[in-house]
Amino acid sequence: MIDIESLPVAVIGAGPIGLAAAAHLVERGMKVKVYEAGASVGANVRDWAHVRIFTTWEQSVDTASVRLLEKHGWKLPQANKLPTGGEIYDQYLKPLAAVPELAGAIETDAKVLSITRLGLDKVTSKGRDKRPFEIRVAGPKGEVRVEYAQGVVDASGTWQNQNPAGASGTPAPGEDRHADRIAYGMPDVLGAVRKDYAGKRIAVIGAGYSAINVILDLTKLAETAPNTKVTWVVRGTNMNKTYGGGANDQLEARGALGTALKRLVDQGKVQLVTGFSTSAIRSQGSDLQLVGTQNGKEIALPTADRIIVCTGQRPNLEMTRELRLELDPWLEGVKALGPLIDPNEHSCGSVPPHGHRELSHPEPGFYTIGVKSYGRAPTFLLLTGYEQARSVAAVLAGDLQAADNVQLVLPETGICTTDFEADANGCCVTPAQVATSSCCGGPALAEVDACCVADVAAKEAGKKGCGCGEAA
């Protein structure tokens, strides 16, 4: 019989959040094993190494990770500078993975294929929490081995599972056939793949920050390659959410992105197509053409040389098929967070503090953290993941008091986003906002008057006191 307590905690993914979880676990004296599918730590971050993020160095590092690094002479880069993905890898993740406390616990080129309970499928209940987790791992040559863990922290992210161009959520007819001229995420159009885009007609699909960054880079490319033309294709019709809160955004660089993009659209440097849902991608001679619906009618957009799809990502749920997970039915993130981050309903308030209770599942000892905890929702910040990692590590180490002491105040966007109509100032209007004037027309709220997700739900139900008491 395997002694469960002698086993490590398995962390899936060696990105910023996975390494933070490992740092917190090691700091608490826990054994840990980190599995990274990529060739290096931070493999997903390195995919967008050219992109400068809108949080500062100070807002982009984890507390336990910093403590480990500083023990070995590391110093935080300029605190108020905005790092690129490449700088985060070179100056933070790479040295973090090399500290003696973590170096021997991290394995790269180790793809987790499945996680289950030793000898049990998900149907069997008896003795489930007494069995260790069984993890099947594929090595660099495809060889598969089995390892065991006392607990699992899934921080594998969503970057490797890009959403397709098809508005239905499945690849549009023709999308696979023309894959050689379709890119996903944030290709380095000013660097590594410049020759593929310079002087070309590019259609960019999507309305999030990935799309904004790509479009800004393409318009910069057009300054030296003047025949570069950009068509921006979005499904929605109200652009206030995409353009953002501008000066009201508590992250100045984030607010500036949307402002810069709106200026380019207004100047005619970017051709904007709104209300378009892609249903097919077809050949038109040597060109590509997006076909879809707009205002209830099928139309075909002007042809393009290349297409960049920036429609977000989704979690890979295959490796956890035999675990008992409780997921939001449409976002596929952890269920407790779904109503608070749903892009169909999301309003002005920040995501409330949340930790191990919200990130747990009916499967004892299994937690989903990082961007994967948000599922398909696009609003995740590193600060959120670091606090998630701290809380989950604390509960796995048996420190329930520290695990429950969740502190999280996120910088607001300065916008509210719902399905309601926008007013004359471009602010969304709901009855509650009209009554309180709490959303648009002024600075965003600095914090949320709640201690956790359970407390938010209790307050919304009209209950008094701390709503997380029952959860405890």
Short mmCIF file of C-alpha atoms in Angstrom, two decimals:
data_model
loop_
_atom_site.label_atom_id
_atom_site.label_comp_id
_atom_site.label_asym_id
_atom_site.label_seq_id
_atom_site.Cartn_x
_atom_site.Cartn_y
_atom_site.Cartn_z
CA MET A 1 0.00 0.00 0.00
CA ILE A 2 1.30 3.44 -0.93
CA ASP A 3 1.84 5.85 1.97
CA ILE A 4 -0.10 8.87 0.69
CA GLU A 5 1.50 11.35 3.07
CA SER A 6 4.95 10.46 1.73
CA LEU A 7 3.91 11.48 -1.79
CA PRO A 8 4.41 14.94 -3.31
CA VAL A 9 1.74 17.39 -4.34
CA ALA A 10 1.63 17.41 -8.14
CA VAL A 11 1.49 20.79 -9.86
CA ILE A 12 0.46 20.69 -13.50
CA GLY A 13 2.07 23.52 -15.46
CA ALA A 14 5.26 25.53 -14.86
CA GLY A 15 3.99 28.95 -15.85
CA PRO A 16 3.84 31.89 -13.43
CA ILE A 17 0.93 30.43 -11.41
CA GLY A 18 2.19 26.84 -11.33
CA LEU A 19 5.63 27.94 -10.15
CA ALA A 20 3.98 30.19 -7.56
CA ALA A 21 2.04 27.20 -6.21
CA ALA A 22 5.26 25.20 -6.06
CA ALA A 23 7.07 28.03 -4.26
CA HIS A 24 4.33 28.32 -1.64
CA LEU A 25 4.24 24.55 -1.11
CA VAL A 26 8.03 24.29 -0.77
CA GLU A 27 8.07 27.24 1.61
CA ARG A 28 5.65 25.28 3.82
CA GLY A 29 7.87 22.20 3.78
CA MET A 30 5.73 20.20 1.36
CA LYS A 31 7.10 17.79 -1.24
CA VAL A 32 6.20 18.94 -4.73
CA LYS A 33 6.55 17.74 -8.30
CA VAL A 34 5.90 20.09 -11.23
CA TYR A 35 5.03 18.72 -14.66
CA GLU A 36 5.47 21.05 -17.65
CA ALA A 37 4.43 19.89 -21.12
CA GLY A 38 6.64 22.45 -22.86
CA ALA A 39 10.37 22.35 -23.44
CA SER A 40 11.01 24.92 -20.70
CA VAL A 41 9.25 26.55 -17.80
CA GLY A 42 7.04 29.42 -18.92
CA ALA A 43 6.62 27.79 -22.34
CA ASN A 44 3.27 29.49 -22.96
CA VAL A 45 4.62 32.86 -21.84
CA ARG A 46 7.46 32.49 -24.33
CA ASP A 47 4.89 32.14 -27.12
CA TRP A 48 4.04 35.80 -26.58
CA ALA A 49 7.52 36.95 -25.55
CA HIS A 50 7.21 40.04 -27.76
CA VAL A 51 4.10 41.36 -26.00
CA ARG A 52 4.39 43.98 -23.24
CA ILE A 53 1.80 43.33 -20.54
CA PHE A 54 -0.21 46.07 -18.83
CA THR A 55 0.72 45.19 -15.23
CA THR A 56 4.01 46.39 -13.72
CA TRP A 57 6.79 44.15 -12.46
CA GLU A 58 5.56 44.76 -8.94
CA GLN A 59 2.09 43.49 -9.92
CA SER A 60 3.44 40.53 -11.89
CA VAL A 61 5.40 38.53 -9.33
CA ASP A 62 4.37 36.20 -6.52
CA THR A 63 5.34 36.78 -2.88
CA ALA A 64 6.68 33.31 -2.03
CA SER A 65 8.51 33.16 -5.36
CA VAL A 66 10.17 36.49 -4.63
CA ARG A 67 11.22 35.30 -1.16
CA LEU A 68 12.84 32.20 -2.68
CA LEU A 69 14.62 34.25 -5.34
CA GLU A 70 15.86 36.90 -2.94
CA LYS A 71 17.48 34.19 -0.78
CA HIS A 72 19.76 33.62 -3.76
CA GLY A 73 20.57 37.24 -4.56
CA TRP A 74 17.79 38.04 -7.03
CA LYS A 75 16.45 41.58 -7.19
CA LEU A 76 13.12 42.74 -8.55
CA PRO A 77 13.51 44.58 -11.87
CA GLN A 78 12.32 48.17 -11.98
CA ALA A 79 9.10 47.91 -9.98
CA ASN A 80 6.96 50.29 -12.06
CA LYS A 81 8.16 49.10 -15.46
CA LEU A 82 5.86 47.07 -17.73
CA PRO A 83 7.64 43.83 -18.69
CA THR A 84 7.28 41.83 -21.89
CA GLY A 85 6.55 38.12 -21.84
CA GLY A 86 10.18 37.50 -22.76
CA GLU A 87 11.40 39.59 -19.84
CA ILE A 88 9.10 37.74 -17.45
CA TYR A 89 10.65 34.48 -18.59
CA ASP A 90 14.29 35.63 -18.65
CA GLN A 91 14.30 37.73 -15.49
CA TYR A 92 11.76 35.92 -13.31
CA LEU A 93 10.55 32.45 -14.33
CA LYS A 94 13.87 31.05 -15.54
CA PRO A 95 15.82 32.06 -12.41
CA LEU A 96 12.91 30.97 -10.19
CA ALA A 97 12.98 27.47 -11.70
CA ALA A 98 16.73 27.33 -11.07
CA VAL A 99 16.70 27.96 -7.31
CA PRO A 100 17.82 24.82 -5.42
CA GLU A 101 14.49 24.52 -3.62
CA LEU A 102 12.62 24.07 -6.93
CA ALA A 103 15.12 22.93 -9.55
CA GLY A 104 14.94 19.23 -8.71
CA ALA A 105 11.14 19.26 -8.53
CA ILE A 106 10.45 20.55 -12.04
CA GLU A 107 10.25 18.31 -15.09
CA THR A 108 9.85 19.77 -18.58
CA ASP A 109 8.75 17.87 -21.71
CA ALA A 110 6.38 16.05 -19.37
CA LYS A 111 2.83 16.08 -20.69
CA VAL A 112 0.15 14.90 -18.27
CA LEU A 113 -2.22 12.61 -20.16
CA SER A 114 -4.63 11.71 -17.39
CA ILE A 115 -5.25 12.10 -13.67
CA THR A 116 -7.39 9.66 -11.71
CA ARG A 117 -7.49 7.82 -8.36
CA LEU A 118 -5.38 4.71 -8.03
CA GLY A 119 -7.59 1.79 -9.02
CA LEU A 120 -10.82 3.82 -9.15
CA ASP A 121 -12.82 5.44 -11.91
CA LYS A 122 -14.98 8.50 -11.21
CA VAL A 123 -18.07 6.36 -10.45
CA THR A 124 -16.63 4.66 -7.38
CA SER A 125 -17.14 6.48 -4.08
CA LYS A 126 -16.03 4.11 -1.31
CA GLY A 127 -12.56 4.89 0.01
CA ARG A 128 -11.93 7.50 -2.67
CA ASP A 129 -10.19 10.01 -0.45
CA LYS A 130 -7.86 7.28 0.86
CA ARG A 131 -6.40 6.58 -2.59
CA PRO A 132 -3.52 8.58 -4.07
CA PHE A 133 -3.85 10.36 -7.38
CA GLU A 134 -2.53 8.36 -10.33
CA ILE A 135 -0.91 10.53 -13.00
CA ARG A 136 0.01 9.26 -16.46
CA VAL A 137 2.83 11.30 -17.96
CA ALA A 138 4.25 11.24 -21.49
CA GLY A 139 7.96 11.98 -21.78
CA PRO A 140 9.83 13.74 -24.62
CA LYS A 141 9.99 10.56 -26.71
CA GLY A 142 6.34 9.67 -26.12
CA GLU A 143 7.06 7.05 -23.48
CA VAL A 144 4.32 6.88 -20.83
CA ARG A 145 4.87 6.29 -17.11
CA VAL A 146 2.67 6.41 -14.01
CA GLU A 147 3.40 8.55 -10.95
CA TYR A 148 1.47 9.22 -7.77
CA ALA A 149 0.57 12.28 -5.68
CA GLN A 150 -1.25 13.12 -2.47
CA GLY A 151 -2.86 16.20 -4.02
CA VAL A 152 -3.03 17.90 -7.40
CA VAL A 153 -2.97 21.58 -8.35
CA ASP A 154 -3.97 22.07 -11.98
CA ALA A 155 -2.31 25.26 -13.25
CA SER A 156 -1.96 24.06 -16.82
CA GLY A 157 -3.66 27.13 -18.29
CA THR A 158 -5.56 27.37 -21.56
CA TRP A 159 -3.06 28.83 -24.05
CA GLN A 160 -2.53 25.59 -25.96
CA ASN A 161 -6.28 25.31 -26.65
CA GLN A 162 -7.10 28.31 -28.80
CA ASN A 163 -10.73 28.87 -29.75
CA PRO A 164 -11.50 28.51 -33.46
CA ALA A 165 -12.67 31.20 -35.86
CA GLY A 166 -16.10 29.62 -36.20
CA ALA A 167 -18.69 31.56 -34.21
CA SER A 168 -20.42 28.32 -33.24
CA GLY A 169 -17.41 27.29 -31.14
CA THR A 170 -16.25 24.66 -33.62
CA PRO A 171 -13.83 25.18 -36.51
CA ALA A 172 -15.53 26.89 -39.42
CA PRO A 173 -15.71 24.87 -42.65
CA GLY A 174 -12.45 25.57 -44.45
CA GLU A 175 -10.60 26.57 -41.27
CA ASP A 176 -8.56 23.37 -41.10
CA ARG A 177 -7.99 23.29 -44.86
CA HIS A 178 -6.42 26.74 -44.86
CA ALA A 179 -4.45 26.30 -41.62
CA ASP A 180 -1.18 27.30 -43.30
CA ARG A 181 -2.47 30.88 -43.64
CA ILE A 182 -4.37 31.13 -40.33
CA ALA A 183 -2.61 32.02 -37.07
CA TYR A 184 -4.00 31.98 -33.52
CA GLY A 185 -3.22 34.02 -30.42
CA MET A 186 -0.59 36.72 -30.83
CA PRO A 187 1.93 36.01 -33.61
CA ASP A 188 5.05 38.18 -33.59
CA VAL A 189 4.18 40.16 -36.71
CA LEU A 190 6.94 42.71 -36.09
CA GLY A 191 9.60 40.08 -35.53
CA ALA A 192 9.76 36.34 -36.12
CA VAL A 193 6.92 36.16 -38.69
CA ARG A 194 7.16 39.67 -40.14
CA LYS A 195 7.64 38.41 -43.70
CA ASP A 196 4.29 36.59 -43.56
CA TYR A 197 2.39 39.82 -42.88
CA ALA A 198 4.34 42.76 -44.30
CA GLY A 199 2.50 44.25 -47.26
CA LYS A 200 -0.39 41.79 -46.90
CA ARG A 201 -4.12 42.14 -46.28
CA ILE A 202 -4.84 40.77 -42.82
CA ALA A 203 -8.20 39.94 -41.24
CA VAL A 204 -8.07 39.84 -37.42
CA ILE A 205 -10.98 38.12 -35.66
CA GLY A 206 -11.66 38.87 -31.99
CA ALA A 207 -12.35 41.66 -29.55
CA GLY A 208 -10.06 41.02 -26.58
CA TYR A 209 -6.62 42.22 -25.58
CA SER A 210 -4.90 39.69 -27.83
CA ALA A 211 -6.69 41.17 -30.85
CA ILE A 212 -5.87 44.70 -29.73
CA ASN A 213 -2.16 43.94 -29.38
CA VAL A 214 -2.02 42.21 -32.76
CA ILE A 215 -3.81 45.07 -34.51
CA LEU A 216 -1.57 47.71 -32.93
CA ASP A 217 1.48 45.76 -34.10
CA LEU A 218 0.08 45.37 -37.61
CA THR A 219 -0.56 49.10 -37.92
CA LYS A 220 3.00 49.71 -36.77
CA LEU A 221 4.16 47.25 -39.42
CA ALA A 222 2.21 49.25 -41.98
CA GLU A 223 4.41 52.28 -41.26
CA THR A 224 7.34 50.53 -42.97
CA ALA A 225 5.32 48.18 -45.19
CA PRO A 226 2.64 50.57 -46.46
CA ASN A 227 0.63 47.96 -48.37
CA THR A 228 -0.24 46.22 -45.10
CA LYS A 229 -4.02 46.48 -44.65
CA VAL A 230 -5.92 45.48 -41.52
CA THR A 231 -9.58 44.46 -41.28
CA TRP A 232 -10.83 43.93 -37.75
CA VAL A 233 -13.78 41.55 -37.43
CA VAL A 234 -15.83 41.38 -34.21
CA ARG A 235 -19.03 39.58 -33.32
CA GLY A 236 -20.45 42.30 -31.07
CA THR A 237 -21.84 45.69 -32.02
CA ASN A 238 -21.21 47.77 -28.88
CA MET A 239 -17.49 48.57 -28.85
CA ASN A 240 -17.39 50.24 -25.42
CA LYS A 241 -16.27 47.05 -23.71
CA THR A 242 -13.42 46.52 -26.18
CA TYR A 243 -12.23 50.11 -26.16
CA GLY A 244 -12.21 49.95 -22.37
CA GLY A 245 -12.30 52.48 -19.59
CA GLY A 246 -9.55 54.75 -20.89
CA ALA A 247 -8.42 57.14 -18.18
CA ASN A 248 -10.77 55.46 -15.66
CA ASP A 249 -8.85 52.18 -15.90
CA GLN A 250 -6.72 51.69 -12.80
CA LEU A 251 -4.12 50.00 -15.01
CA GLU A 252 -2.99 52.90 -17.16
CA ALA A 253 -1.44 50.74 -19.88
CA ARG A 254 -4.58 48.61 -20.19
CA GLY A 255 -6.76 51.67 -20.63
CA ALA A 256 -4.36 53.08 -23.20
CA LEU A 257 -4.63 50.00 -25.44
CA GLY A 258 -8.29 50.51 -26.23
CA THR A 259 -7.85 54.26 -26.59
CA ALA A 260 -5.09 53.77 -29.15
CA LEU A 261 -7.13 51.24 -31.10
CA LYS A 262 -10.20 53.48 -31.23
CA ARG A 263 -8.03 56.27 -32.61
CA LEU A 264 -6.76 54.02 -35.40
CA VAL A 265 -10.31 52.99 -36.31
CA ASP A 266 -11.47 56.61 -36.30
CA GLN A 267 -8.53 57.56 -38.54
CA GLY A 268 -9.42 54.82 -41.02
CA LYS A 269 -6.15 52.95 -40.51
CA VAL A 270 -8.11 49.88 -39.38
CA GLN A 271 -11.28 48.78 -41.16
CA LEU A 272 -13.79 47.69 -38.49
CA VAL A 273 -16.52 45.14 -39.20
CA THR A 274 -18.99 44.66 -36.33
CA GLY A 275 -21.82 42.22 -35.76
CA PHE A 276 -20.17 39.54 -37.92
CA SER A 277 -20.30 35.84 -36.99
CA THR A 278 -17.93 33.66 -39.00
CA SER A 279 -19.52 30.55 -40.47
CA ALA A 280 -16.94 29.53 -43.13
CA ILE A 281 -13.53 30.31 -44.57
CA ARG A 282 -13.24 29.73 -48.28
CA SER A 283 -10.79 30.16 -51.12
CA GLN A 284 -11.31 32.98 -53.56
CA GLY A 285 -8.60 32.41 -56.11
CA SER A 286 -5.37 32.60 -54.13
CA ASP A 287 -7.07 34.61 -51.37
CA LEU A 288 -9.06 33.72 -48.26
CA GLN A 289 -12.55 34.99 -47.62
CA LEU A 290 -14.57 35.08 -44.41
CA VAL A 291 -18.21 34.13 -44.84
CA GLY A 292 -20.75 34.71 -42.09
CA THR A 293 -23.87 36.47 -40.94
CA GLN A 294 -24.42 40.13 -40.19
CA ASN A 295 -27.79 41.56 -39.22
CA GLY A 296 -29.37 38.21 -39.98
CA LYS A 297 -28.04 38.06 -43.53
CA GLU A 298 -25.25 35.96 -44.96
CA ILE A 299 -22.41 38.05 -46.35
CA ALA A 300 -18.83 37.57 -47.53
CA LEU A 301 -16.12 40.01 -46.43
CA PRO A 302 -13.43 41.37 -48.76
CA THR A 303 -10.68 38.85 -49.36
CA ALA A 304 -7.47 38.65 -47.31
CA ASP A 305 -4.03 37.11 -47.64
CA ARG A 306 -3.95 35.90 -44.05
CA ILE A 307 -6.24 35.55 -41.04
CA ILE A 308 -5.33 35.92 -37.37
CA VAL A 309 -7.82 34.39 -34.93
CA CYS A 310 -7.83 36.05 -31.48
CA THR A 311 -11.02 34.54 -30.07
CA GLY A 312 -9.65 33.39 -26.73
CA GLN A 313 -8.86 29.99 -25.30
CA ARG A 314 -10.63 27.12 -23.58
CA PRO A 315 -9.46 24.60 -20.95
CA ASN A 316 -8.34 21.08 -21.81
CA LEU A 317 -10.65 18.85 -19.79
CA GLU A 318 -9.55 15.51 -21.24
CA MET A 319 -6.85 14.76 -18.67
CA THR A 320 -9.35 15.13 -15.78
CA ARG A 321 -12.15 13.07 -17.33
CA GLU A 322 -11.99 10.46 -14.53
CA LEU A 323 -12.05 13.00 -11.70
CA ARG A 324 -15.14 14.43 -10.03
CA LEU A 325 -15.06 18.06 -11.08
CA GLU A 326 -17.69 20.75 -10.63
CA LEU A 327 -17.43 23.20 -13.52
CA ASP A 328 -19.45 26.15 -14.73
CA PRO A 329 -21.67 24.69 -17.48
CA TRP A 330 -20.65 27.16 -20.18
CA LEU A 331 -17.37 28.76 -19.10
CA GLU A 332 -15.89 25.40 -18.02
CA GLY A 333 -14.00 27.09 -15.19
CA VAL A 334 -14.60 26.39 -11.51
CA LYS A 335 -18.31 26.63 -10.79
CA ALA A 336 -18.15 29.12 -7.92
CA LEU A 337 -16.47 31.76 -10.09
CA GLY A 338 -18.74 31.39 -13.12
CA PRO A 339 -21.44 33.94 -12.21
CA LEU A 340 -18.81 36.52 -11.26
CA ILE A 341 -16.73 36.38 -14.45
CA ASP A 342 -19.34 35.43 -17.06
CA PRO A 343 -18.79 37.83 -19.99
CA ASN A 344 -22.53 37.66 -20.70
CA GLU A 345 -23.31 39.20 -17.32
CA HIS A 346 -20.13 40.74 -15.92
CA SER A 347 -20.64 44.18 -14.43
CA CYS A 348 -18.50 46.87 -12.82
CA GLY A 349 -17.40 45.12 -9.64
CA SER A 350 -14.05 43.40 -9.33
CA VAL A 351 -13.89 39.65 -8.86
CA PRO A 352 -14.28 39.11 -5.09
CA PRO A 353 -11.52 37.48 -3.05
CA HIS A 354 -11.54 33.73 -3.50
CA GLY A 355 -9.33 30.85 -2.52
CA HIS A 356 -9.24 27.12 -1.88
CA ARG A 357 -12.96 26.77 -1.12
CA GLU A 358 -14.03 28.17 -4.48
CA LEU A 359 -11.22 26.40 -6.36
CA SER A 360 -11.89 22.93 -4.96
CA HIS A 361 -14.04 20.20 -6.47
CA PRO A 362 -16.00 17.18 -5.22
CA GLU A 363 -12.71 15.34 -5.85
CA PRO A 364 -10.86 15.76 -2.52
CA GLY A 365 -7.38 17.20 -2.84
CA PHE A 366 -7.79 18.48 -6.42
CA TYR A 367 -7.74 22.22 -7.20
CA THR A 368 -7.93 24.26 -10.39
CA ILE A 369 -6.03 27.56 -10.29
CA GLY A 370 -4.75 30.20 -12.68
CA VAL A 371 -6.39 31.11 -15.95
CA LYS A 372 -7.86 27.60 -16.16
CA SER A 373 -10.00 28.41 -13.12
CA TYR A 374 -11.67 31.06 -15.30
CA GLY A 375 -12.34 28.58 -18.11
CA ARG A 376 -13.31 30.48 -21.25
CA ALA A 377 -13.63 33.85 -19.50
CA PRO A 378 -10.97 36.34 -20.68
CA THR A 379 -10.47 38.60 -17.66
CA PHE A 380 -7.79 36.82 -15.60
CA LEU A 381 -4.87 38.70 -14.00
CA LEU A 382 -1.66 37.25 -12.55
CA LEU A 383 -2.48 38.82 -9.18
CA THR A 384 -5.58 36.62 -9.00
CA GLY A 385 -3.61 33.45 -9.66
CA TYR A 386 -0.92 34.23 -7.11
CA GLU A 387 -3.47 34.60 -4.33
CA GLN A 388 -5.18 31.41 -5.49
CA ALA A 389 -1.84 29.59 -5.30
CA ARG A 390 -1.13 30.90 -1.79
CA SER A 391 -4.53 29.82 -0.44
CA VAL A 392 -4.46 26.36 -2.02
CA ALA A 393 -0.89 25.68 -0.85
CA ALA A 394 -1.90 26.67 2.68
CA VAL A 395 -4.84 24.26 2.82
CA LEU A 396 -2.78 21.41 1.35
CA ALA A 397 -0.24 22.05 4.11
CA GLY A 398 -3.00 21.88 6.72
CA ASP A 399 -3.09 25.60 7.59
CA LEU A 400 -6.81 26.26 7.20
CA GLN A 401 -6.69 29.66 8.93
CA ALA A 402 -4.14 31.02 6.44
CA ALA A 403 -5.96 29.36 3.55
CA ASP A 404 -9.20 31.13 4.46
CA ASN A 405 -7.54 34.51 5.00
CA VAL A 406 -7.91 35.50 1.34
CA GLN A 407 -6.93 39.03 0.35
CA LEU A 408 -7.48 40.20 -3.20
CA VAL A 409 -8.12 43.69 -4.57
CA LEU A 410 -7.83 43.91 -8.34
CA PRO A 411 -7.31 47.08 -10.38
CA GLU A 412 -10.61 48.01 -12.03
CA THR A 413 -11.15 48.44 -15.76
CA GLY A 414 -13.27 51.56 -15.38
CA ILE A 415 -16.02 50.04 -17.54
CA CYS A 416 -19.11 47.96 -16.97
CA THR A 417 -20.10 45.26 -19.39
CA THR A 418 -23.54 43.72 -19.57
CA ASP A 419 -26.13 43.01 -22.20
CA PHE A 420 -27.89 46.29 -21.42
CA GLU A 421 -27.83 49.25 -23.78
CA ALA A 422 -25.19 51.96 -23.51
CA ASP A 423 -26.17 55.49 -22.61
CA ALA A 424 -25.13 58.65 -24.45
CA ASN A 425 -21.74 58.63 -22.70
CA GLY A 426 -21.00 55.03 -23.72
CA CYS A 427 -21.74 53.63 -20.26
CA CYS A 428 -23.92 50.59 -19.73
CA VAL A 429 -27.11 51.28 -17.84
CA THR A 430 -28.93 48.92 -15.50
CA PRO A 431 -31.61 49.92 -12.98
CA ALA A 432 -29.19 49.51 -10.08
CA GLN A 433 -26.59 51.72 -11.76
CA VAL A 434 -29.16 54.41 -12.49
CA ALA A 435 -30.22 54.36 -8.85
CA THR A 436 -26.74 54.52 -7.38
CA SER A 437 -24.63 56.11 -10.15
CA SER A 438 -22.00 53.63 -9.02
CA CYS A 439 -20.57 52.55 -12.31
CA CYS A 440 -19.94 54.91 -15.17
CA GLY A 441 -18.88 58.51 -15.21
CA GLY A 442 -16.29 58.24 -12.47
CA PRO A 443 -13.37 56.29 -11.10
CA ALA A 444 -13.80 52.55 -10.76
CA LEU A 445 -14.33 51.06 -7.33
CA ALA A 446 -11.09 50.40 -5.48
CA GLU A 447 -12.28 47.27 -3.69
CA VAL A 448 -15.18 44.94 -3.14
CA ASP A 449 -17.07 44.98 0.15
CA ALA A 450 -16.93 41.23 0.62
CA CYS A 451 -14.40 38.77 1.98
CA CYS A 452 -14.99 35.88 -0.41
CA VAL A 453 -17.32 34.55 -3.09
CA ALA A 454 -19.62 32.95 -0.51
CA ASP A 455 -19.90 36.33 1.24
CA VAL A 456 -20.88 38.02 -2.03
CA ALA A 457 -23.65 35.47 -2.60
CA ALA A 458 -24.93 35.93 0.96
CA LYS A 459 -24.99 39.71 0.68
CA GLU A 460 -26.83 39.51 -2.64
CA ALA A 461 -29.42 37.32 -0.89
CA GLY A 462 -29.92 40.03 1.75
CA LYS A 463 -28.19 38.17 4.57
CA LYS A 464 -26.24 39.99 7.25
CA GLY A 465 -22.83 39.24 8.67
CA CYS A 466 -20.06 37.27 6.99
CA GLY A 467 -21.55 34.96 4.37
CA CYS A 468 -18.61 32.57 4.39
CA GLY A 469 -19.36 31.43 7.91
CA GLU A 470 -21.46 28.49 6.76
CA ALA A 471 -18.78 27.46 4.25
CA ALA A 472 -16.23 27.29 7.06
#
